[in-house]
Amino acid sequence: MTLTVLVPDDEGMTVLAEVPRVLPVRYQWGEPVPPEAAKAQVLIPGKHPPGEQLWRTLPNLKLIQLLSAGAEDWVGKVPDGVLLSTCRGAHGGSTAEWVVAALLSIYRKLDVFAVAQREGRWERQTADTLQGKRVLVVGAGDLGQHLRRRLEPFDARCTMVGMTAREGVHGVRELPGLLELHDVVVLMVPLTSRTRGMVDAEFLARMRDGAVLVNVSRGAVVDTDALVAELTTGRLRAALDVTDPEPPPAGHPLWTVPGLLLTPHVGGAVRGVRGRSYAVAAAEIARYAGGELPDNLVHGEY
């Protein structure tokens, strides 16, 4: 059987054309779908979940294949009986790279030296180092494993935390006792009802003085007011690629609070990311076309 797959761009058409038993059909996100849509079993969406009107034009839809690793915008908005698969595996390397860059910038005072350069000052300072730092990685999936592989060559020591304990991974219930033992806490978890607001005032209070909180998951995992309060005292530092609200409105404390490195959700925004996303999507669709379930299926909230 040949799968008809609705594809939102030309790059995807090129990649999917090479997949056996797959017929890619180009469509424009936000516009009426082509006549072939009535036969489409797979949809690669372009942006956020559509309204009911699109679902009614896809009577044979069986699978939605995302190009993003996160699925929180889609959970509960997919028609009954339709599978949802993420693009887990496409963005782990670039996101982990951002974390390493952020930590090196903070510890080596690159922001301080950048200001001195602009002001024409040649001012030597002793900086800190990643060597020997204990890093608590909250989220032991694809992102977390990519980060561990990149940090260990810097002689940083990583402790992995997942939802449940397993060999080499601590369970999330152990977090309270682990926080005070680490210099860095990196958040790499999906946004679910269990992780929303997980990093609250109590969580932050357990972190050791001078520790760095890094968030590359979703902004709502962190209680922003509680974090701002800790940063204002200077007890903690942070690097955020995601925020709540996102983006922060004009005048929000995140723009000016001390001890914060802030970037506009660009951890995965690197050259070639679309190609890597389609490589994962093509593998998932090929698996489904061959009669198997995709590896990245969403079960429940994730």
Short mmCIF file of C-alpha atoms in Angstrom, two decimals:
data_model
loop_
_atom_site.label_atom_id
_atom_site.label_comp_id
_atom_site.label_asym_id
_atom_site.label_seq_id
_atom_site.Cartn_x
_atom_site.Cartn_y
_atom_site.Cartn_z
CA MET A 1 0.00 0.00 0.00
CA THR A 2 1.20 3.50 -0.86
CA LEU A 3 0.88 6.20 1.80
CA THR A 4 -0.20 9.65 0.68
CA VAL A 5 1.64 12.22 2.78
CA LEU A 6 0.78 15.93 2.87
CA VAL A 7 4.02 17.93 2.95
CA PRO A 8 4.21 21.71 3.66
CA ASP A 9 7.38 22.66 1.73
CA ASP A 10 9.61 21.76 -1.20
CA GLU A 11 12.46 20.47 0.96
CA GLY A 12 10.12 17.92 2.49
CA MET A 13 8.85 16.92 -0.94
CA THR A 14 12.39 16.13 -2.04
CA VAL A 15 13.13 14.02 1.03
CA LEU A 16 9.81 12.13 1.08
CA ALA A 17 10.05 11.37 -2.64
CA GLU A 18 12.91 9.00 -1.81
CA VAL A 19 10.90 6.98 0.74
CA PRO A 20 9.49 3.68 -0.61
CA ARG A 21 5.70 3.24 -0.59
CA VAL A 22 5.18 6.99 0.00
CA LEU A 23 3.50 9.53 -2.28
CA PRO A 24 4.26 13.09 -1.09
CA VAL A 25 1.69 15.77 -1.95
CA ARG A 26 2.55 19.45 -1.59
CA TYR A 27 0.12 21.72 0.21
CA GLN A 28 0.23 25.24 1.62
CA TRP A 29 -0.31 25.56 5.38
CA GLY A 30 -3.28 27.80 6.10
CA GLU A 31 -4.77 27.42 2.61
CA PRO A 32 -7.29 24.89 1.22
CA VAL A 33 -5.68 21.48 0.74
CA PRO A 34 -5.42 19.93 -2.74
CA PRO A 35 -7.92 17.30 -3.98
CA GLU A 36 -5.47 14.51 -3.11
CA ALA A 37 -6.01 15.34 0.57
CA ALA A 38 -9.03 13.08 0.65
CA LYS A 39 -6.61 10.12 0.31
CA ALA A 40 -3.95 11.42 2.70
CA GLN A 41 -3.09 9.11 5.58
CA VAL A 42 -0.21 11.22 6.93
CA LEU A 43 0.05 14.96 7.59
CA ILE A 44 3.26 16.88 8.24
CA PRO A 45 1.94 20.14 9.70
CA GLY A 46 3.55 23.46 9.03
CA LYS A 47 2.78 25.28 12.27
CA HIS A 48 0.44 25.07 15.24
CA PRO A 49 -2.66 22.85 15.35
CA PRO A 50 -5.32 23.82 12.77
CA GLY A 51 -9.03 24.22 13.33
CA GLU A 52 -11.75 21.65 12.78
CA GLN A 53 -12.10 22.66 9.14
CA LEU A 54 -8.83 20.96 8.13
CA TRP A 55 -9.65 17.74 9.94
CA ARG A 56 -12.91 17.46 8.00
CA THR A 57 -10.99 17.52 4.71
CA LEU A 58 -8.78 14.59 5.78
CA PRO A 59 -11.15 11.64 6.29
CA ASN A 60 -8.40 9.01 5.95
CA LEU A 61 -5.84 10.66 8.24
CA LYS A 62 -4.03 8.14 10.44
CA LEU A 63 -0.78 9.87 11.50
CA ILE A 64 0.44 13.39 12.20
CA GLN A 65 4.23 13.63 11.95
CA LEU A 66 5.64 16.72 13.65
CA LEU A 67 8.89 18.45 12.74
CA SER A 68 9.38 19.54 16.36
CA ALA A 69 10.48 17.55 19.39
CA GLY A 70 7.81 19.09 21.61
CA ALA A 71 4.18 18.03 21.31
CA GLU A 72 2.50 20.08 24.02
CA ASP A 73 0.63 22.25 21.48
CA TRP A 74 -0.92 19.14 19.91
CA VAL A 75 -1.87 16.94 22.85
CA GLY A 76 -5.64 16.81 23.11
CA LYS A 77 -6.14 18.52 19.74
CA VAL A 78 -5.68 15.53 17.45
CA PRO A 79 -8.77 13.73 16.09
CA ASP A 80 -9.66 10.45 17.81
CA GLY A 81 -7.83 7.49 16.35
CA VAL A 82 -5.05 9.58 14.79
CA LEU A 83 -1.48 8.87 15.91
CA LEU A 84 0.92 11.69 16.79
CA SER A 85 4.70 11.35 16.33
CA THR A 86 7.37 13.88 17.26
CA CYS A 87 10.73 14.69 15.67
CA ARG A 88 12.76 13.57 18.67
CA GLY A 89 16.36 13.12 17.63
CA ALA A 90 16.61 16.05 15.22
CA HIS A 91 17.34 18.87 17.68
CA GLY A 92 19.33 17.26 20.50
CA GLY A 93 22.79 18.12 19.19
CA SER A 94 22.16 21.80 18.54
CA THR A 95 20.29 22.30 21.82
CA ALA A 96 23.06 20.62 23.80
CA GLU A 97 25.58 22.79 21.98
CA TRP A 98 23.68 25.90 23.12
CA VAL A 99 23.87 24.74 26.75
CA VAL A 100 27.64 24.24 26.51
CA ALA A 101 28.03 27.67 24.88
CA ALA A 102 25.94 29.31 27.60
CA LEU A 103 27.87 27.68 30.43
CA LEU A 104 31.22 28.57 28.88
CA SER A 105 30.06 32.16 28.43
CA ILE A 106 28.97 32.41 32.06
CA TYR A 107 31.98 30.71 33.61
CA ARG A 108 34.57 32.37 31.38
CA LYS A 109 32.93 35.85 31.77
CA LEU A 110 32.64 36.40 28.04
CA ASP A 111 29.89 38.99 28.58
CA VAL A 112 32.16 40.97 30.91
CA PHE A 113 35.01 40.93 28.39
CA ALA A 114 32.64 41.92 25.57
CA VAL A 115 31.63 45.04 27.51
CA ALA A 116 35.29 45.85 28.19
CA GLN A 117 36.05 45.52 24.48
CA ARG A 118 33.26 47.95 23.54
CA GLU A 119 34.56 50.40 26.14
CA GLY A 120 38.17 50.04 25.01
CA ARG A 121 39.38 48.55 28.30
CA TRP A 122 42.09 45.86 28.48
CA GLU A 123 41.13 44.42 31.86
CA ARG A 124 42.31 40.95 32.83
CA GLN A 125 40.17 38.94 35.24
CA THR A 126 40.30 35.44 36.64
CA ALA A 127 37.32 33.44 35.43
CA ASP A 128 35.78 30.12 36.44
CA THR A 129 35.85 26.83 34.51
CA LEU A 130 33.59 23.95 33.50
CA GLN A 131 36.26 21.51 34.66
CA GLY A 132 35.11 19.61 37.71
CA LYS A 133 31.63 21.13 37.73
CA ARG A 134 28.79 18.82 38.75
CA VAL A 135 25.91 19.15 36.31
CA LEU A 136 22.43 17.83 37.10
CA VAL A 137 20.64 17.09 33.81
CA VAL A 138 16.87 16.92 34.41
CA GLY A 139 15.62 14.96 31.43
CA ALA A 140 17.50 11.82 30.44
CA GLY A 141 16.10 11.42 26.93
CA ASP A 142 17.64 12.36 23.60
CA LEU A 143 18.47 15.95 24.62
CA GLY A 144 19.96 14.93 27.93
CA GLN A 145 22.15 12.23 26.41
CA HIS A 146 23.44 14.65 23.77
CA LEU A 147 24.36 17.10 26.52
CA ARG A 148 26.13 14.50 28.64
CA ARG A 149 28.31 13.47 25.69
CA ARG A 150 29.31 17.08 25.10
CA LEU A 151 29.98 18.03 28.72
CA GLU A 152 32.10 15.08 29.77
CA PRO A 153 35.03 16.01 27.46
CA PHE A 154 35.20 19.28 29.45
CA ASP A 155 35.75 17.14 32.58
CA ALA A 156 32.33 18.11 33.91
CA ARG A 157 30.52 15.39 35.85
CA CYS A 158 26.91 14.73 34.82
CA THR A 159 24.11 13.27 36.90
CA MET A 160 21.07 12.23 34.87
CA VAL A 161 17.48 12.44 36.13
CA GLY A 162 14.47 10.88 34.41
CA MET A 163 10.83 10.38 35.30
CA THR A 164 11.67 6.93 36.67
CA ALA A 165 14.93 5.52 38.01
CA ARG A 166 16.94 3.09 35.88
CA GLU A 167 20.56 2.13 35.44
CA GLY A 168 22.61 5.32 35.29
CA VAL A 169 19.55 7.54 35.76
CA HIS A 170 18.01 8.84 38.98
CA GLY A 171 14.25 9.13 39.34
CA VAL A 172 12.57 12.52 39.59
CA ARG A 173 11.61 11.78 43.19
CA GLU A 174 15.29 12.02 44.08
CA LEU A 175 15.58 15.60 42.83
CA PRO A 176 15.24 17.39 46.20
CA GLY A 177 18.29 15.59 47.59
CA LEU A 178 20.34 16.08 44.41
CA LEU A 179 19.89 19.82 43.87
CA GLU A 180 22.21 20.98 46.64
CA LEU A 181 25.00 18.70 45.40
CA HIS A 182 25.35 20.25 41.94
CA ASP A 183 26.82 23.42 40.47
CA VAL A 184 24.54 23.45 37.42
CA VAL A 185 20.95 22.31 36.89
CA VAL A 186 19.88 21.90 33.25
CA LEU A 187 16.19 21.51 32.40
CA MET A 188 15.53 19.32 29.33
CA VAL A 189 12.02 18.02 30.05
CA PRO A 190 8.82 18.21 28.00
CA LEU A 191 6.07 20.55 29.17
CA THR A 192 3.35 18.42 30.77
CA SER A 193 0.99 18.74 33.72
CA ARG A 194 3.74 17.17 35.86
CA THR A 195 6.53 19.54 34.79
CA ARG A 196 4.60 22.82 34.54
CA GLY A 197 5.87 25.04 37.37
CA MET A 198 8.18 22.24 38.59
CA VAL A 199 10.99 24.71 39.23
CA ASP A 200 9.33 26.77 41.96
CA ALA A 201 10.64 28.73 44.92
CA GLU A 202 11.25 25.55 46.93
CA PHE A 203 13.17 23.91 44.07
CA LEU A 204 15.35 26.99 43.63
CA ALA A 205 15.96 27.34 47.37
CA ARG A 206 17.44 23.83 47.41
CA MET A 207 20.06 24.76 44.79
CA ARG A 208 23.48 25.56 46.21
CA ASP A 209 24.72 29.16 46.44
CA GLY A 210 26.26 30.32 43.17
CA ALA A 211 24.64 27.55 41.12
CA VAL A 212 23.47 28.08 37.54
CA LEU A 213 19.99 27.15 36.32
CA VAL A 214 19.75 26.46 32.57
CA ASN A 215 16.36 26.09 30.86
CA VAL A 216 16.13 24.79 27.30
CA SER A 217 12.82 22.97 27.75
CA ARG A 218 9.79 25.29 27.93
CA GLY A 219 9.42 28.53 29.83
CA ALA A 220 6.45 27.37 31.90
CA VAL A 221 8.56 24.67 33.56
CA VAL A 222 10.03 27.50 35.67
CA ASP A 223 8.17 29.85 38.02
CA THR A 224 9.50 33.11 36.56
CA ASP A 225 8.76 35.26 39.62
CA ALA A 226 10.57 32.81 41.90
CA LEU A 227 13.59 32.76 39.60
CA VAL A 228 13.70 36.55 39.31
CA ALA A 229 13.64 36.78 43.11
CA GLU A 230 16.68 34.48 43.40
CA LEU A 231 18.58 36.26 40.62
CA THR A 232 17.88 39.64 42.19
CA THR A 233 19.64 38.58 45.39
CA GLY A 234 22.61 37.33 43.38
CA ARG A 235 22.48 33.89 45.02
CA LEU A 236 21.85 32.06 41.73
CA ARG A 237 22.64 32.64 38.07
CA ALA A 238 20.67 31.44 35.05
CA ALA A 239 20.73 30.92 31.30
CA LEU A 240 17.33 30.87 29.61
CA ASP A 241 16.54 30.09 26.00
CA VAL A 242 12.82 29.88 26.85
CA THR A 243 10.74 32.09 29.11
CA ASP A 244 7.28 32.47 30.63
CA PRO A 245 5.88 34.70 29.23
CA GLU A 246 7.58 34.26 25.84
CA PRO A 247 8.76 36.69 24.74
CA PRO A 248 8.93 38.82 27.88
CA PRO A 249 6.97 42.05 27.38
CA ALA A 250 8.70 45.42 27.47
CA GLY A 251 9.72 46.33 31.00
CA HIS A 252 9.65 42.75 32.27
CA PRO A 253 12.29 42.00 34.93
CA LEU A 254 13.87 39.28 32.75
CA TRP A 255 15.31 42.01 30.52
CA THR A 256 17.33 43.61 33.30
CA VAL A 257 17.68 41.17 36.23
CA PRO A 258 21.37 40.52 37.07
CA GLY A 259 23.01 37.17 36.53
CA LEU A 260 20.90 36.12 33.55
CA LEU A 261 21.98 35.11 30.06
CA LEU A 262 18.88 35.33 27.85
CA THR A 263 18.40 34.21 24.24
CA PRO A 264 15.16 34.19 22.16
CA HIS A 265 14.38 30.43 21.90
CA VAL A 266 17.18 29.72 19.43
CA GLY A 267 18.71 26.55 20.89
CA GLY A 268 17.67 24.58 17.83
CA ALA A 269 17.81 27.44 15.33
CA VAL A 270 20.89 26.45 13.35
CA ARG A 271 21.69 25.88 9.70
CA GLY A 272 20.59 22.47 8.44
CA VAL A 273 17.94 21.93 11.11
CA ARG A 274 15.17 21.50 8.55
CA GLY A 275 17.11 18.75 6.82
CA ARG A 276 17.74 16.95 10.10
CA SER A 277 14.06 17.25 11.00
CA TYR A 278 12.97 15.77 7.70
CA ALA A 279 15.48 12.94 8.04
CA VAL A 280 13.79 11.91 11.30
CA ALA A 281 10.30 12.47 9.86
CA ALA A 282 11.12 10.37 6.79
CA ALA A 283 12.38 7.51 8.97
CA GLU A 284 9.21 7.62 11.08
CA ILE A 285 6.96 7.64 8.00
CA ALA A 286 8.98 4.86 6.34
CA ARG A 287 8.51 2.75 9.45
CA TYR A 288 4.77 3.39 9.37
CA ALA A 289 4.58 2.64 5.63
CA GLY A 290 6.26 -0.69 6.37
CA GLY A 291 3.57 -1.68 8.83
CA GLU A 292 5.34 -0.67 12.04
CA LEU A 293 4.48 2.02 14.56
CA PRO A 294 6.73 5.11 14.60
CA ASP A 295 9.35 5.19 17.37
CA ASN A 296 8.45 8.71 18.49
CA LEU A 297 4.74 8.20 19.15
CA VAL A 298 3.21 10.42 21.80
CA HIS A 299 1.55 8.46 24.59
CA GLY A 300 -0.63 10.55 26.86
CA GLU A 301 1.02 13.94 27.30
CA TYR A 302 4.36 12.94 25.84
#
